[in-house]
Amino acid sequence: MSTEPRRVVIFDTTLRDGEQSPGCSMNLEEKLEVAQALVDLGVDVIEAGFPIASPGDFEAVREIARTVRGSTICGLARCNEKDIDRAWEALKDAPDARIHVFLATSAIHREFKLRMDKDEIIARAVEGVKRAKGYCDNIEFSPEDAARTEPDFLSAVVEAAIDAGATTVNIPDTVGYATPSHFASVIKTLMNRVPNIDRAVVSVHCHNDLGLAVANSLSAVEHGAGQIECTINGIGERAGNCSLEEVVMAMRTRSDYYHTTTRINTPRLVPTSRLLTNITGMQVQRNKAIVGRNAFAHEAGIHQDGMLKERTTYEIMRPEDVGFTHTDLVLGKHSGRAALADRAKALGYHLTGEQLQEVFDEFKKLADKKKEVYDADVAALIEKRMNVVEDQWRLAAFEVHAVGGAEPTVSVTLDHGGEQLSRTTTGGDGPLDALFRTIEEITGVSVTVRDFRVHSVTRGKDAQGESTIEVDHNGRICRGRGVSTDTVEAATLAFLNAINRVVAGAGQPVEARPHDVV
Ligand SMILES: [Zn+2]
């Protein structure tokens, strides 16, 4: 038995597969923030987007390729010249780039989607890999819907792709249909039947439709897979992708069994998870493995007793190994800029001197209102600043008169490029409805609210309220968030933020994306 554990490559697709799922779209600045956090986390490959899918995707991949250093930057392309050329155009400035080409191979996709026979599929795959290889050495090929492809044909496609120059062959369970032992047999078959399989890294990309993405990925690793595609918090199409934090900690905690290692700096797992939550507004359930709030909370008396005597009686991982700190560091009125900069960095943010100054000014105002400023408050302030940058409409003032049973009267003043516009209205189902309708009237943008939440960022009566909102504007979904110690103001800011994103042309029109993705 070998003594050195085998290195498994961690390929993160939070910015591609994750970002394309409803409620997770990010703007350019947010994507850059996440990409930098992924480098700090130690992921080997960052799939930054699908350049041909939209101008926004192209720009994000290009900016990440130009500025982010420390991980391989990857772009997705279908198996055709236009897609591959566009992917390379976005990637070409990265010192370490990978083109990821994909083509469906299952019978159902061949017949109904592509209308191509097996020979045509192989020919197209070879052409695609060769074209990509003309641009760079690092090429990944994915036979889409591999888990439902006939084993013989899958082996033939994989062999041809490796011969054409693919250095990684990824086996996606695109529809989340695989089970652990079935998926193991798919990987074993490839390992045994494909004569040139040793010339490429075998990768897996599992979806979580049956809640098995992590289990299937681990099963593949057990049978020789050398790369796992995954996302932070498991975000992704439908039920999501394999969760990075879970699969990494499973391999680490059970290294006795898997005998594998990764380059992941595990104490960055919780901060990275929180950064993504703060950016997308997509909360992680409390009992989520590894990064959920309750993941390390031992409430049962008998467990607590055991923990006090010897923690390993009930604890298989230490909270600090995944980045939970024992104490939430508290900042206050007298904390300086250096202390704030320190917390921002620990939370995963990379702020310029100017950005830090802006956040510091806001922090001082907040510290005057509330005695203790927690990490979550600091994160909320930074996110607030990131959102303000692009805002065309700003909230100058608002007033609410609401008496139980009577129609509310609200006044709103918005600033639009230095010009102030005010309006007073009466009516609506409560003060928030009235505020939202008044903002719609002033801005001339009308939307349908799909989701609306208010929750407290930290504990205590003086806690900041954070509001997240999702609106639909002619089929385009935009998110907004707002933070304030006044929850009505937080909700108003969130709504206005969503309107600003509509105005800025942000958000994903769900139908515009190519449907066939890995
Ligand atoms: Zn996927």
PDB file of N, CA, C and O in Angstrom, residues 148-171:
ATOM      1  N   ARG A 148     -26.197   8.472 -18.060  1.00  0.00           N
ATOM      2  CA  ARG A 148     -27.255   7.724 -18.748  1.00  0.00           C
ATOM      3  C   ARG A 148     -26.798   7.242 -20.133  1.00  0.00           C
ATOM      4  O   ARG A 148     -27.614   6.873 -20.973  1.00  0.00           O
ATOM      5  N   THR A 149     -25.488   7.330 -20.403  1.00  0.00           N
ATOM      6  CA  THR A 149     -24.971   6.900 -21.705  1.00  0.00           C
ATOM      7  C   THR A 149     -24.569   5.425 -21.642  1.00  0.00           C
ATOM      8  O   THR A 149     -24.044   4.973 -20.619  1.00  0.00           O
ATOM      9  N   GLU A 150     -24.779   4.679 -22.749  1.00  0.00           N
ATOM     10  CA  GLU A 150     -24.397   3.263 -22.782  1.00  0.00           C
ATOM     11  C   GLU A 150     -22.897   3.148 -22.506  1.00  0.00           C
ATOM     12  O   GLU A 150     -22.101   3.855 -23.131  1.00  0.00           O
ATOM     13  N   PRO A 151     -22.481   2.246 -21.599  1.00  0.00           N
ATOM     14  CA  PRO A 151     -21.067   2.155 -21.209  1.00  0.00           C
ATOM     15  C   PRO A 151     -20.106   1.981 -22.389  1.00  0.00           C
ATOM     16  O   PRO A 151     -19.043   2.607 -22.414  1.00  0.00           O
ATOM     17  N   ASP A 152     -20.468   1.167 -23.375  1.00  0.00           N
ATOM     18  CA  ASP A 152     -19.570   0.947 -24.516  1.00  0.00           C
ATOM     19  C   ASP A 152     -19.344   2.236 -25.287  1.00  0.00           C
ATOM     20  O   ASP A 152     -18.222   2.571 -25.664  1.00  0.00           O
ATOM     21  N   PHE A 153     -20.447   2.926 -25.545  1.00  0.00           N
ATOM     22  CA  PHE A 153     -20.329   4.158 -26.317  1.00  0.00           C
ATOM     23  C   PHE A 153     -19.587   5.225 -25.514  1.00  0.00           C
ATOM     24  O   PHE A 153     -18.736   5.940 -26.041  1.00  0.00           O
ATOM     25  N   LEU A 154     -19.866   5.314 -24.217  1.00  0.00           N
ATOM     26  CA  LEU A 154     -19.178   6.290 -23.374  1.00  0.00           C
ATOM     27  C   LEU A 154     -17.663   6.040 -23.411  1.00  0.00           C
ATOM     28  O   LEU A 154     -16.869   6.980 -23.561  1.00  0.00           O
ATOM     29  N   SER A 155     -17.279   4.779 -23.336  1.00  0.00           N
ATOM     30  CA  SER A 155     -15.850   4.438 -23.392  1.00  0.00           C
ATOM     31  C   SER A 155     -15.239   4.881 -24.715  1.00  0.00           C
ATOM     32  O   SER A 155     -14.126   5.428 -24.752  1.00  0.00           O
ATOM     33  N   ALA A 156     -15.966   4.667 -25.806  1.00  0.00           N
ATOM     34  CA  ALA A 156     -15.456   5.041 -27.134  1.00  0.00           C
ATOM     35  C   ALA A 156     -15.273   6.553 -27.246  1.00  0.00           C
ATOM     36  O   ALA A 156     -14.268   7.037 -27.778  1.00  0.00           O
ATOM     37  N   VAL A 157     -16.250   7.311 -26.739  1.00  0.00           N
ATOM     38  CA  VAL A 157     -16.168   8.783 -26.814  1.00  0.00           C
ATOM     39  C   VAL A 157     -14.992   9.284 -25.973  1.00  0.00           C
ATOM     40  O   VAL A 157     -14.206  10.137 -26.424  1.00  0.00           O
ATOM     41  N   VAL A 158     -14.863   8.747 -24.774  1.00  0.00           N
ATOM     42  CA  VAL A 158     -13.792   9.185 -23.874  1.00  0.00           C
ATOM     43  C   VAL A 158     -12.421   8.880 -24.493  1.00  0.00           C
ATOM     44  O   VAL A 158     -11.523   9.731 -24.505  1.00  0.00           O
ATOM     45  N   GLU A 159     -12.285   7.691 -25.068  1.00  0.00           N
ATOM     46  CA  GLU A 159     -11.011   7.327 -25.695  1.00  0.00           C
ATOM     47  C   GLU A 159     -10.672   8.286 -26.841  1.00  0.00           C
ATOM     48  O   GLU A 159      -9.541   8.774 -26.950  1.00  0.00           O
ATOM     49  N   ALA A 160     -11.670   8.589 -27.659  1.00  0.00           N
ATOM     50  CA  ALA A 160     -11.448   9.496 -28.796  1.00  0.00           C
ATOM     51  C   ALA A 160     -11.091  10.904 -28.315  1.00  0.00           C
ATOM     52  O   ALA A 160     -10.208  11.561 -28.880  1.00  0.00           O
ATOM     53  N   ALA A 161     -11.752  11.361 -27.252  1.00  0.00           N
ATOM     54  CA  ALA A 161     -11.480  12.714 -26.734  1.00  0.00           C
ATOM     55  C   ALA A 161     -10.056  12.791 -26.185  1.00  0.00           C
ATOM     56  O   ALA A 161      -9.355  13.797 -26.397  1.00  0.00           O
ATOM     57  N   ILE A 162      -9.609  11.744 -25.492  1.00  0.00           N
ATOM     58  CA  ILE A 162      -8.243  11.753 -24.950  1.00  0.00           C
ATOM     59  C   ILE A 162      -7.232  11.716 -26.095  1.00  0.00           C
ATOM     60  O   ILE A 162      -6.235  12.448 -26.095  1.00  0.00           O
ATOM     61  N   ASP A 163      -7.520  10.901 -27.100  1.00  0.00           N
ATOM     62  CA  ASP A 163      -6.640  10.842 -28.274  1.00  0.00           C
ATOM     63  C   ASP A 163      -6.522  12.196 -28.962  1.00  0.00           C
ATOM     64  O   ASP A 163      -5.466  12.560 -29.469  1.00  0.00           O
ATOM     65  N   ALA A 164      -7.628  12.939 -28.950  1.00  0.00           N
ATOM     66  CA  ALA A 164      -7.642  14.251 -29.618  1.00  0.00           C
ATOM     67  C   ALA A 164      -6.949  15.317 -28.763  1.00  0.00           C
ATOM     68  O   ALA A 164      -6.707  16.427 -29.229  1.00  0.00           O
ATOM     69  N   GLY A 165      -6.649  14.999 -27.499  1.00  0.00           N
ATOM     70  CA  GLY A 165      -5.896  15.954 -26.683  1.00  0.00           C
ATOM     71  C   GLY A 165      -6.531  16.375 -25.375  1.00  0.00           C
ATOM     72  O   GLY A 165      -5.990  17.240 -24.677  1.00  0.00           O
ATOM     73  N   ALA A 166      -7.667  15.778 -24.999  1.00  0.00           N
ATOM     74  CA  ALA A 166      -8.288  16.157 -23.724  1.00  0.00           C
ATOM     75  C   ALA A 166      -7.391  15.685 -22.577  1.00  0.00           C
ATOM     76  O   ALA A 166      -6.953  14.540 -22.554  1.00  0.00           O
ATOM     77  N   THR A 167      -7.131  16.583 -21.629  1.00  0.00           N
ATOM     78  CA  THR A 167      -6.271  16.227 -20.495  1.00  0.00           C
ATOM     79  C   THR A 167      -7.100  15.876 -19.262  1.00  0.00           C
ATOM     80  O   THR A 167      -6.597  15.298 -18.311  1.00  0.00           O
ATOM     81  N   THR A 168      -8.377  16.288 -19.283  1.00  0.00           N
ATOM     82  CA  THR A 168      -9.320  15.893 -18.237  1.00  0.00           C
ATOM     83  C   THR A 168     -10.586  15.421 -18.933  1.00  0.00           C
ATOM     84  O   THR A 168     -11.056  16.075 -19.866  1.00  0.00           O
ATOM     85  N   VAL A 169     -11.121  14.260 -18.521  1.00  0.00           N
ATOM     86  CA  VAL A 169     -12.430  13.854 -19.036  1.00  0.00           C
ATOM     87  C   VAL A 169     -13.393  13.842 -17.862  1.00  0.00           C
ATOM     88  O   VAL A 169     -13.162  13.193 -16.862  1.00  0.00           O
ATOM     89  N   ASN A 170     -14.440  14.635 -18.018  1.00  0.00           N
ATOM     90  CA  ASN A 170     -15.385  14.808 -16.924  1.00  0.00           C
ATOM     91  C   ASN A 170     -16.640  13.986 -17.180  1.00  0.00           C
ATOM     92  O   ASN A 170     -17.183  14.010 -18.275  1.00  0.00           O
ATOM     93  N   ILE A 171     -17.064  13.253 -16.171  1.00  0.00           N
ATOM     94  CA  ILE A 171     -18.244  12.401 -16.313  1.00  0.00           C
ATOM     95  C   ILE A 171     -19.386  13.041 -15.530  1.00  0.00           C
ATOM     96  O   ILE A 171     -19.469  12.914 -14.307  1.00  0.00           O
TER      97      ILE A 171
END
